[in-house]
Amino acid sequence: MKTFCGRANPTTGALDWIEESEEYDYHQEIARSCYADMLHDRDRNEKYYQGIRAAVGRVKARGERVVVLDIGTGTGLLSMMAITAGADYCYAIEVFKPMAEAADCIVKKNGFSDKIKVINKHSTKVTVGPDGDMQERANILVTELFDTELIGEGALPSYEHAHLHLVQDACEAVPHRATVYAQLVESEQLWSWTQMGPVQVEGRTLLPPAQLGQCAGAPSVCDIQLSQVSPGAFTRLGPLCTMFSVDFSRRVSSAPQSHSCRFVVHTSGRAQVILSWWDLDMDPSGTIVCSMAPSWTYSDPRSYPWRDHWMQSVYFLPAERNVCEGEELTLTVSHDDYSLWYNLSDGQQTGEEETSCQPCICQAHLVWTRTRFGELNDRQRRATYLRALRGILQPDSVCLAVSDGSLLPIFAHLLGAQKVFSLENSGMSKRVIEQFLDANSLQNKVRLLDVRPEQLSTAHLDGQQISVLMGEPYFSTSLLPWHCLFFWYCRTALNRLLCPGASVMPASATLHLLGVEFKDLWRIRAPCGTCEGFDVSVMDEMVQNSLDFRESREAEPHPLWEYPCRALTKPHPVMTFDFQQCVPEQPIISEGSVPLTRRGRCHGVVLWMEYNLTDDITVSMGLTQPVSEEGECVWCPHRKQGVYFFRDMWESSGDGQAAVSYSLTFDPSIGDIKMDFSASPSRVAVMETVH
């Protein structure tokens, strides 16, 4: 069955009506899921297998029939492990219908259909009894309900219900317990993701609004690959604290709770950020441990088990404070059903800690992402924009800024422009910039307009035309690099208001391409094949069908500063967009090839934009330094890059004989880029599997 869905186009700004099958969301969920990453996580799989075997052994030693309940079975892998370990029967629960169907198929394919029952329900809807989903209560509870924050997928309510209704009182649990750790640090880099610092412009200091500094920030966790944050980027102010543990073999409460740890400050500094992760003990003795600790905690970082489905967490204190060596402090973590939050105090736990996470009160944390905060705090980036503005502004300039929540219009005023206007896409974004203007007594110097570009007239501009049109460009709706071409569509809509010879900044944008070998990221799209001896190739078929669901595959947005890779080609410009001109009616087509000049396995290509602010000033949203001799890449941490994964990886001998051939078509009517890649003159396809 086909339906028409209305979706806001991030590039053109229009509302597109797209004909889609009712199965489209299912296909996209499967294609973009982390199932491949989990199946390729050998450390996770081995630790679960060891824990399950040990639990089955303990139940059998008591002379009991082994009945397993697997909540969140996914592919059914853990259920098959349980039967292989000697369990008599297993109930595998999966709420997501396509995955439940896949699990059922995988279970049958591996010959376990007589001992594993797949139940397509949420675990809290499962019943036990002669007419129920389960004939009896289980005596082993196996779960994989965790996210980076441990409890964010509703683990606590699910465990609470399972112990009350689905498992025996003295059940075994795999994992047996989870322990959450936290460490207080000072970090200018991480703190810049949640607070704005003072901004120096032409001898004047712009101060952030007081309300922003008093705000607890975004309520959601900041989950990142903490292994990619250098230990030199933060200072440990205290020891690693054990905050709390959850015993999954006993009744678990989902009620809000707080836990505190008293510690002595090791190093004086500014208390700003909490780094946090957790461990899973797969057995009661704690001898089988699956740890989420970052690589720099390992004596040998090479032994670090990379995974992307579970990462580490960064929490920001409501306000920074100075702490002194030898000072005693109390770190408190609180949680509800789904979230954690931290507070730092001088005294012991009072029992009056916040029982709910405090919402953002300044709205800036709702408008700007954490990487956007980092971008606005980037002094080098700011200096580049100021240098470009100085080159195009005149004392009689009438400026119009088109970006979301940008400080460029304030900069333009301070640099001497006669009049400055700014188009804001949302009322919330407009209010955030108003706070900046109020905090610096600039209310009457920059006029904020909340109209769409096509609705703007000279009446909004005091009867004048625009002599300088500027943007960063940054838009909150952008995911892929070319989505920021929304600036180009705005420029086209405003063409009638530009005076002859008007300056447009950026003047143009160039899309670049680079063939790469990923250190680890390739795993999220690699074929599964077999996992721990079980055939899970059904997942490969499902993902392949999902990727074929539309006529062409798509690039994915990824923050590549978190995912190391090696360049196998030279960076190559593939398409230019001239903002001096209006968006053309005809497609822009680019075809060519890029030689593979380094030895390695080419997993795909990276695509990013470089904005030519003026003829001689460029800012890159991709590579920020030249590629090293070894092919190491340094990526812009403020924007996500586009990654197009090849279905098969390509072997490169590095002699330049083989190349990545590309065919790209930018369709102005939809603001998207259709892309196709092939190996030229030949390639070796190797199916990559971990197991």
XYZ file of C-alpha atoms in Angstrom:
691
model
C 0.000 0.000 0.000
C 1.316 3.463 -0.933
C 0.756 6.647 1.057
C 1.804 10.270 0.626
C 3.854 11.745 3.457
C 4.576 15.453 3.884
C 8.194 16.133 4.828
C 10.011 19.414 5.228
C 12.859 19.532 2.719
C 16.006 20.652 4.614
C 17.659 22.009 1.446
C 14.855 23.763 -0.422
C 12.746 24.655 2.610
C 9.623 23.378 0.829
C 7.143 20.819 2.069
C 7.606 17.765 -0.135
C 4.871 15.178 -0.576
C 6.582 11.827 -0.996
C 4.903 8.597 -2.076
C 6.081 5.858 0.228
C 5.132 2.337 1.168
C 3.736 1.869 4.644
C 6.778 -0.341 5.226
C 9.227 2.518 4.565
C 9.880 3.354 8.228
C 10.524 -0.329 8.964
C 13.027 -0.543 6.142
C 14.845 2.600 7.262
C 14.900 1.412 10.875
C 16.558 -1.829 9.808
C 18.977 -0.218 7.359
C 20.152 2.389 9.889
C 20.019 0.214 13.007
C 22.942 -0.909 15.138
C 22.234 -4.623 14.749
C 25.336 -5.193 12.616
C 27.439 -3.285 15.121
C 26.124 -5.435 18.000
C 26.592 -8.670 16.083
C 30.157 -7.651 15.259
C 30.900 -6.799 18.905
C 32.880 -9.915 19.718
C 33.671 -8.832 23.279
C 29.964 -8.348 24.040
C 28.989 -11.641 22.431
C 31.685 -13.688 24.150
C 30.931 -12.212 27.574
C 27.200 -12.876 27.158
C 27.911 -16.436 26.019
C 30.169 -17.062 29.012
C 27.606 -15.591 31.388
C 24.753 -17.626 29.901
C 26.731 -20.883 30.077
C 27.597 -20.192 33.723
C 23.961 -19.375 34.617
C 22.657 -22.507 32.894
C 25.257 -24.534 34.784
C 24.169 -23.106 38.145
C 20.504 -23.899 37.510
C 21.279 -27.418 36.305
C 23.427 -27.977 39.403
C 20.289 -27.368 41.468
C 18.510 -30.093 39.489
C 16.023 -27.700 37.912
C 14.603 -27.526 34.418
C 16.207 -24.483 32.704
C 13.697 -21.988 31.314
C 15.118 -18.777 29.873
C 13.400 -15.452 29.283
C 15.248 -13.291 26.721
C 13.853 -9.733 26.710
C 14.795 -7.648 23.666
C 16.011 -10.654 21.728
C 16.743 -8.775 18.481
C 18.133 -11.419 16.153
C 17.580 -14.218 18.689
C 21.336 -14.631 19.183
C 21.256 -14.781 22.997
C 18.340 -17.234 22.949
C 20.288 -19.568 20.643
C 23.289 -19.239 22.935
C 21.093 -20.311 25.866
C 19.778 -23.431 24.103
C 23.285 -24.337 22.938
C 24.463 -23.947 26.554
C 21.897 -26.551 27.658
C 18.728 -24.606 28.430
C 15.529 -26.634 28.042
C 13.373 -23.855 26.638
C 13.589 -20.151 25.844
C 11.002 -17.401 25.432
C 12.438 -14.670 23.183
C 10.592 -11.346 23.368
C 10.952 -8.669 20.685
C 8.572 -5.710 20.362
C 9.753 -4.497 16.921
C 7.750 -6.567 14.425
C 10.319 -6.783 11.563
C 12.991 -7.896 14.025
C 10.667 -10.420 15.642
C 10.026 -11.865 12.172
C 13.766 -11.913 11.481
C 14.463 -13.612 14.829
C 11.837 -16.257 14.079
C 13.441 -16.912 10.683
C 16.968 -17.064 12.170
C 15.850 -19.407 14.953
C 14.270 -21.770 12.395
C 17.281 -21.571 10.070
C 19.562 -22.664 12.909
C 17.279 -25.532 13.954
C 16.035 -24.159 17.276
C 12.341 -23.595 16.508
C 11.262 -26.456 18.799
C 12.998 -24.886 21.802
C 12.681 -21.136 21.220
C 9.398 -19.263 21.053
C 9.608 -15.740 19.620
C 6.977 -13.415 21.115
C 6.253 -10.176 19.263
C 5.177 -8.043 22.235
C 6.547 -5.552 24.689
C 7.678 -7.542 27.707
C 5.230 -5.704 29.976
C 2.367 -7.089 27.857
C 3.519 -10.718 28.076
C 1.405 -13.082 30.163
C 2.159 -16.370 31.930
C -0.222 -19.300 32.280
C -1.958 -22.093 30.366
C -3.462 -19.582 27.944
C -0.624 -17.072 28.158
C 2.395 -16.278 26.021
C 4.592 -18.238 28.456
C 3.558 -21.537 29.978
C 5.699 -21.032 33.078
C 7.899 -18.493 34.767
C 11.558 -18.481 33.764
C 14.460 -19.170 36.118
C 17.066 -17.401 33.965
C 16.540 -13.821 32.821
C 18.689 -12.750 29.859
C 18.417 -9.159 28.649
C 20.059 -6.657 26.368
C 18.014 -3.553 27.183
C 20.848 -1.085 27.596
C 21.958 2.083 25.880
C 24.915 4.389 26.419
C 23.207 5.813 29.523
C 22.436 2.235 30.698
C 18.758 2.852 31.518
C 17.701 4.976 28.520
C 15.795 2.180 26.762
C 13.489 1.641 29.725
C 15.498 -1.161 31.304
C 14.329 -0.464 34.865
C 10.537 -0.677 34.237
C 11.081 -3.807 32.119
C 13.139 -5.494 34.850
C 10.625 -4.431 37.498
C 7.748 -5.983 35.560
C 9.700 -9.142 34.716
C 10.526 -9.852 38.353
C 6.921 -9.286 39.392
C 5.256 -11.319 36.651
C 7.590 -13.322 34.391
C 10.460 -14.903 36.359
C 10.859 -16.958 39.523
C 11.910 -15.309 42.777
C 15.336 -16.950 42.845
C 16.116 -16.485 39.166
C 19.558 -16.127 37.667
C 20.206 -13.016 35.564
C 22.597 -12.396 32.684
C 23.981 -9.826 33.086
C 23.931 -10.188 36.869
C 24.618 -6.544 37.698
C 25.579 -3.185 36.221
C 27.825 -0.613 37.870
C 27.944 3.058 36.914
C 31.198 5.051 37.247
C 31.819 8.788 37.061
C 34.763 11.183 37.206
C 34.812 14.943 37.727
C 36.993 16.838 35.239
C 37.850 20.287 33.958
C 37.784 20.579 30.172
C 37.660 23.724 28.079
C 36.844 21.618 25.004
C 33.907 19.771 26.559
C 32.597 22.786 28.504
C 32.476 24.736 25.234
C 29.703 22.329 24.167
C 27.251 23.686 26.730
C 28.211 27.288 27.584
C 29.142 30.359 25.562
C 32.296 32.190 26.535
C 32.902 35.924 26.074
C 33.479 36.927 22.437
C 36.086 39.533 21.471
C 35.174 41.664 18.420
C 36.976 44.883 17.467
C 38.087 45.590 21.008
C 34.654 44.927 22.471
C 33.687 41.974 24.632
C 30.340 40.380 23.852
C 28.919 38.684 26.928
C 26.554 35.716 26.785
C 23.128 36.232 28.391
C 23.122 35.733 32.161
C 20.253 33.260 31.808
C 22.422 31.010 29.636
C 25.100 30.807 32.328
C 22.493 29.888 34.936
C 20.911 27.181 32.781
C 21.348 23.477 33.534
C 21.657 22.863 29.794
C 20.166 20.249 27.509
C 18.448 17.472 29.479
C 19.632 14.701 27.151
C 22.883 12.832 27.654
C 25.876 13.663 25.472
C 26.949 10.243 24.190
C 30.247 10.149 22.330
C 33.238 7.967 21.548
C 35.145 9.251 24.575
C 38.197 7.302 23.414
C 38.632 9.974 20.721
C 38.831 12.774 23.309
C 42.503 13.033 24.161
C 43.360 12.768 27.882
C 45.204 16.049 27.296
C 41.838 17.714 26.625
C 40.731 17.403 30.248
C 42.123 17.442 33.798
C 40.971 14.828 36.288
C 39.979 16.661 39.468
C 39.014 13.610 41.498
C 39.134 9.803 41.509
C 36.930 7.526 39.462
C 33.807 7.176 41.613
C 31.595 4.106 41.827
C 28.172 5.765 41.801
C 25.733 2.848 42.057
C 25.041 -0.738 41.058
C 21.880 -2.513 39.958
C 21.438 -6.206 40.810
C 19.342 -7.629 37.985
C 18.770 -10.972 39.744
C 16.551 -9.264 42.334
C 13.481 -7.097 42.101
C 14.438 -3.806 40.488
C 12.684 -0.532 41.276
C 11.995 2.034 38.574
C 11.231 4.750 41.159
C 13.416 7.908 41.021
C 16.541 7.511 43.153
C 19.729 9.358 44.065
C 23.150 7.948 44.919
C 26.143 9.871 46.282
C 29.889 9.403 46.482
C 32.111 11.410 48.833
C 35.648 12.055 47.548
C 38.713 14.250 48.001
C 39.763 16.604 45.208
C 43.118 15.551 43.698
C 43.841 18.653 41.635
C 42.640 22.243 41.948
C 40.657 23.524 38.994
C 37.220 24.313 37.616
C 34.655 21.575 38.162
C 32.673 21.485 34.928
C 32.065 18.061 33.435
C 31.317 14.492 34.507
C 32.681 11.626 32.408
C 30.684 8.437 32.922
C 30.455 4.834 31.776
C 29.322 1.471 33.114
C 30.341 -2.162 33.396
C 28.303 -5.336 33.195
C 29.124 -8.272 35.494
C 27.816 -11.294 33.641
C 28.072 -13.540 36.712
C 27.575 -13.047 40.479
C 31.317 -13.278 41.234
C 32.181 -10.503 38.788
C 34.759 -12.594 36.930
C 33.075 -12.106 33.517
C 33.047 -8.355 32.911
C 31.962 -6.391 29.846
C 33.282 -2.846 30.277
C 32.339 0.391 28.523
C 35.452 2.195 29.789
C 37.219 4.335 27.128
C 40.442 3.131 25.513
C 42.711 5.463 27.502
C 41.824 3.572 30.710
C 43.429 0.416 29.269
C 47.092 -0.405 29.886
C 47.154 -1.540 26.262
C 44.706 0.639 24.256
C 44.943 -1.850 21.389
C 42.927 -4.322 23.468
C 40.022 -1.881 23.703
C 36.828 -3.494 22.302
C 35.403 -0.871 19.937
C 31.624 -0.578 19.835
C 29.186 2.062 18.662
C 25.896 0.826 20.120
C 27.250 1.522 23.620
C 29.577 4.477 24.046
C 30.440 6.737 26.976
C 28.528 9.666 28.460
C 29.402 13.280 29.152
C 27.293 15.226 31.648
C 27.592 18.940 32.295
C 27.206 20.378 35.771
C 24.499 23.074 36.081
C 27.277 25.612 36.722
C 31.055 25.439 36.929
C 32.770 26.043 40.253
C 36.333 26.331 41.524
C 37.576 23.430 43.633
C 40.805 23.116 45.610
C 43.137 20.189 46.188
C 42.267 18.397 49.427
C 38.677 19.668 49.438
C 35.978 17.103 50.224
C 33.044 17.050 47.859
C 29.943 14.950 47.245
C 29.024 13.881 43.735
C 25.366 12.876 43.418
C 23.738 11.052 40.530
C 19.957 10.957 40.249
C 17.808 9.038 37.828
C 14.222 8.460 36.812
C 13.006 5.685 34.506
C 15.190 6.735 31.585
C 17.772 9.422 32.425
C 20.674 10.268 34.712
C 21.851 13.684 35.907
C 24.613 14.844 38.256
C 25.129 17.462 40.964
C 28.196 18.479 42.963
C 27.993 19.749 46.552
C 30.139 20.414 49.616
C 28.074 18.423 52.092
C 26.831 14.893 52.573
C 23.715 13.658 50.796
C 20.735 15.540 52.249
C 17.927 13.534 50.743
C 16.685 16.703 49.070
C 18.456 16.203 45.757
C 16.544 17.003 42.603
C 14.171 14.159 41.768
C 13.694 15.337 38.201
C 16.082 16.562 35.561
C 16.003 20.359 35.300
C 14.892 21.628 31.870
C 16.651 24.238 29.775
C 15.473 27.731 30.807
C 17.518 29.825 28.360
C 16.272 28.109 25.139
C 19.767 28.261 23.639
C 20.270 24.573 24.467
C 17.061 23.809 22.579
C 18.138 25.823 19.524
C 21.823 24.881 19.372
C 23.269 21.398 19.465
C 26.361 20.765 21.546
C 28.540 20.810 18.452
C 26.948 24.128 17.493
C 27.982 25.544 20.870
C 31.498 24.324 20.107
C 31.380 25.967 16.688
C 30.297 29.321 18.137
C 33.089 29.102 20.741
C 35.771 28.278 18.148
C 38.078 31.316 18.171
C 39.913 30.383 14.969
C 36.666 29.901 13.084
C 35.334 33.197 14.415
C 38.497 35.002 13.340
C 38.068 33.615 9.811
C 34.518 34.957 9.510
C 35.546 38.340 10.939
C 38.391 38.590 8.426
C 35.990 37.809 5.570
C 33.439 40.357 6.825
C 36.069 43.097 7.049
C 36.828 42.534 3.372
C 33.266 43.056 2.148
C 31.649 45.520 4.577
C 31.445 49.246 3.862
C 30.190 52.077 6.105
C 26.972 52.250 4.055
C 26.400 48.474 3.899
C 22.866 47.202 4.376
C 23.333 43.632 5.582
C 20.983 40.696 5.769
C 22.031 37.496 7.556
C 20.443 34.135 6.730
C 21.343 31.421 9.238
C 19.801 29.886 12.354
C 20.801 31.623 15.581
C 23.943 33.186 14.130
C 26.131 35.865 15.715
C 27.243 37.135 12.275
C 24.740 40.027 12.246
C 26.120 41.248 15.587
C 29.644 41.031 14.176
C 28.564 43.004 11.096
C 27.217 45.815 13.271
C 30.365 45.974 15.393
C 32.449 46.091 12.212
C 30.642 49.265 11.122
C 27.778 48.261 8.800
C 25.120 50.937 8.448
C 22.132 48.641 8.924
C 21.911 44.966 9.844
C 18.925 42.654 9.528
C 18.699 38.943 10.275
C 16.194 36.352 9.077
C 15.422 33.783 11.750
C 13.693 30.559 10.760
C 12.111 29.955 14.162
C 10.699 32.036 16.970
C 12.870 30.225 19.504
C 16.040 31.022 17.562
C 14.934 34.641 17.334
C 14.464 34.829 21.113
C 17.945 33.431 21.766
C 19.591 36.113 19.617
C 17.389 38.730 21.275
C 18.896 37.662 24.590
C 22.385 38.292 23.195
C 21.347 41.696 21.924
C 19.774 42.602 25.284
C 22.815 41.395 27.255
C 25.075 43.706 25.240
C 22.727 46.699 24.821
C 22.388 46.151 21.060
C 18.593 45.892 20.878
C 18.280 48.684 18.323
C 21.392 47.823 16.303
C 20.324 44.527 14.724
C 16.756 43.960 13.577
C 15.519 40.381 13.709
C 12.914 39.387 11.130
C 10.702 36.318 11.438
C 9.431 36.153 7.862
C 10.273 33.654 5.147
C 12.716 34.818 2.432
C 10.029 34.838 -0.264
C 7.844 37.061 1.942
C 10.534 39.655 2.639
C 10.064 43.051 1.013
C 11.821 46.417 1.048
C 9.264 47.525 3.611
C 10.951 45.166 6.099
C 14.310 46.747 5.167
C 13.290 50.397 5.669
C 12.829 50.781 1.932
C 16.415 49.818 1.119
C 17.998 47.016 -0.870
C 20.524 44.497 0.410
C 24.173 45.239 -0.329
C 25.615 42.349 1.749
C 23.900 38.950 2.056
C 25.697 36.688 4.513
C 25.398 33.321 6.202
C 27.667 30.790 7.881
C 25.661 28.818 6.670
C 24.139 26.876 9.566
C 20.588 25.536 9.782
C 19.218 23.385 12.558
C 17.387 21.130 10.062
C 20.582 20.197 8.178
C 21.929 16.673 8.504
C 23.979 16.061 5.362
C 26.546 18.589 4.072
C 24.451 19.724 1.086
C 21.410 20.469 3.243
C 23.055 23.802 4.072
C 22.481 24.746 0.430
C 19.234 26.072 1.878
C 21.260 29.314 1.974
C 21.386 29.187 -1.841
C 17.617 28.795 -2.093
C 17.143 31.714 0.292
C 19.571 33.783 -1.796
C 17.509 32.948 -4.881
C 14.265 33.990 -3.199
C 15.919 37.258 -2.135
C 17.418 38.025 -5.546
C 14.868 40.772 -6.230
C 16.054 42.623 -3.089
C 19.789 42.530 -3.851
C 21.241 45.745 -5.163
C 23.520 45.565 -8.260
C 26.965 44.300 -7.295
C 25.788 43.048 -3.892
C 28.279 40.913 -1.965
C 27.209 37.380 -1.095
C 29.118 35.568 1.664
C 29.855 32.758 1.240
C 30.383 33.351 -2.454
C 30.272 29.647 -3.314
C 30.533 26.148 -1.908
C 32.466 23.155 -3.166
C 31.594 19.538 -2.459
C 34.671 17.390 -1.828
C 35.164 13.629 -1.915
C 37.705 11.316 -0.288
C 38.016 7.530 -0.486
C 38.795 6.123 2.974
C 39.570 3.054 5.031
C 37.812 3.213 8.398
C 39.485 1.819 11.461
C 36.197 0.611 12.962
C 33.165 2.424 11.555
C 32.881 -0.028 8.637
C 31.504 -2.591 11.112
C 28.123 -0.862 11.332
C 27.399 -1.722 7.680
C 29.444 -4.917 7.282
C 27.697 -8.221 6.484
C 26.931 -10.357 9.536
C 27.135 -13.824 7.988
C 27.718 -16.000 11.038
C 28.038 -14.851 14.615
C 29.483 -17.112 17.332
C 28.745 -20.058 15.047
C 25.112 -19.103 14.369
C 23.838 -18.226 10.911
C 22.394 -14.698 11.079
C 22.692 -13.954 7.364
C 18.957 -13.192 7.309
C 19.959 -9.802 8.710
C 22.173 -9.201 5.673
C 19.246 -9.953 3.383
C 16.965 -7.610 5.335
C 19.469 -4.779 5.270
C 20.133 -5.330 1.569
C 16.410 -5.240 0.824
C 16.133 -2.083 2.888
C 18.938 -0.394 1.028
C 17.371 -1.409 -2.274
C 14.014 -0.045 -1.143
C 14.704 3.196 -3.003
C 16.266 3.542 -6.409
C 19.604 4.732 -5.063
C 21.427 4.392 -1.815
C 22.083 7.410 0.343
C 24.982 8.909 2.217
C 24.756 8.944 5.998
C 25.759 11.773 8.363
C 28.560 10.865 10.801
C 30.811 13.013 13.052
C 34.081 11.622 11.727
C 36.266 13.193 14.440
C 34.911 10.305 16.538
C 35.717 7.658 13.901
C 39.350 7.493 12.712
C 40.021 6.683 9.083
C 42.854 6.698 6.540
C 42.666 8.485 3.222
C 43.262 6.153 0.262
C 42.761 8.901 -2.323
C 43.575 12.575 -2.440
C 40.796 15.015 -1.447
C 38.972 15.816 -4.649
C 36.516 18.658 -5.457
C 33.566 17.189 -7.329
C 30.896 19.895 -7.532
C 30.714 23.678 -7.087
C 27.660 25.771 -6.220
C 27.880 29.440 -7.219
C 25.975 31.583 -4.723
C 26.582 34.682 -6.846
C 23.954 33.227 -9.163
C 20.463 31.911 -8.468
C 19.791 28.194 -8.148
C 19.703 26.848 -11.718
C 16.696 25.066 -13.149
C 18.787 22.316 -14.739
C 20.598 19.595 -12.757
C 24.302 19.916 -12.006
C 26.122 16.769 -13.086
C 29.635 15.726 -12.142
C 31.406 12.555 -13.247
C 34.978 11.430 -12.902
C 37.353 9.216 -10.959
C 39.844 9.552 -8.114
C 42.907 7.232 -8.084
C 43.475 5.039 -5.038
C 47.008 6.077 -4.129
C 47.441 4.298 -0.774
C 47.334 0.612 0.064
C 44.334 -0.471 2.091
C 40.680 -1.432 2.090
C 38.386 1.260 0.750
C 35.168 1.036 2.743
C 33.522 4.062 1.166
C 33.830 7.769 0.486
C 33.469 10.831 2.669
C 31.726 13.929 1.315
C 31.872 17.432 2.807
C 31.442 21.086 1.934
C 34.046 23.809 1.849
C 32.629 27.341 1.802
C 34.489 30.020 -0.095
C 33.605 33.059 2.012
C 35.505 35.337 -0.344
C 37.964 34.788 -3.181
C 40.780 33.989 -0.751
C 39.094 32.862 2.500
C 37.670 29.349 2.870
C 36.192 27.405 5.771
C 36.019 23.630 5.647
C 33.311 21.504 7.189
C 35.399 18.410 6.500
C 39.172 18.134 6.549
C 40.721 20.878 8.674
C 44.359 19.920 7.984
C 46.197 18.424 5.006
C 46.123 14.626 4.962
C 49.322 13.238 6.513
C 51.835 11.087 4.635
C 50.301 8.010 6.292
C 46.802 9.094 5.286
C 45.602 10.248 8.704
C 42.685 12.682 8.584
C 41.686 15.481 10.948
C 37.986 16.279 10.667
C 35.987 19.357 11.625
C 34.371 18.511 14.995
C 31.480 20.964 14.566
C 29.691 19.400 11.597
C 28.815 15.899 10.459
C 30.301 14.659 7.217
C 28.480 12.517 4.656
C 29.598 8.877 4.421
C 28.663 6.618 1.531
C 29.480 2.995 2.419
C 30.283 0.594 -0.412
C 28.367 -2.665 -0.346
C 31.667 -4.501 -0.731
C 34.970 -3.097 0.354
C 37.543 -2.481 -2.374
C 41.151 -3.602 -2.118
C 43.690 -0.954 -3.075
C 47.292 -1.781 -3.901
C 48.136 1.910 -3.745
C 49.704 2.064 -7.208
C 47.051 4.442 -8.567
C 45.908 1.956 -11.206
C 42.539 1.444 -9.527
C 40.229 4.374 -8.852
C 36.912 5.364 -7.322
C 34.632 6.417 -10.154
C 31.728 8.683 -9.290
C 28.590 10.019 -10.911
C 26.825 12.779 -8.966
C 23.681 14.661 -9.940
C 22.370 17.611 -7.951
C 18.656 17.977 -8.637
C 17.626 21.599 -7.901
C 13.943 20.672 -7.774
C 14.443 18.533 -4.668
C 17.760 19.898 -3.401
C 19.321 16.449 -3.170
C 22.322 14.703 -4.705
C 21.887 11.343 -6.386
C 25.116 9.425 -6.338
C 26.640 6.304 -7.743
C 30.129 4.903 -7.248
C 32.074 2.125 -8.898
C 35.615 0.815 -8.978
C 37.680 1.481 -12.060
C 39.234 -0.347 -13.839
C 38.585 -3.318 -11.552
C 37.964 -4.180 -7.977
C 38.234 -7.122 -5.623
C 35.080 -7.635 -3.582
C 35.714 -9.158 -0.183
C 32.812 -9.772 2.140
C 33.929 -8.470 5.507
C 32.781 -10.449 8.500
C 34.166 -10.374 12.005
C 33.292 -13.885 13.040
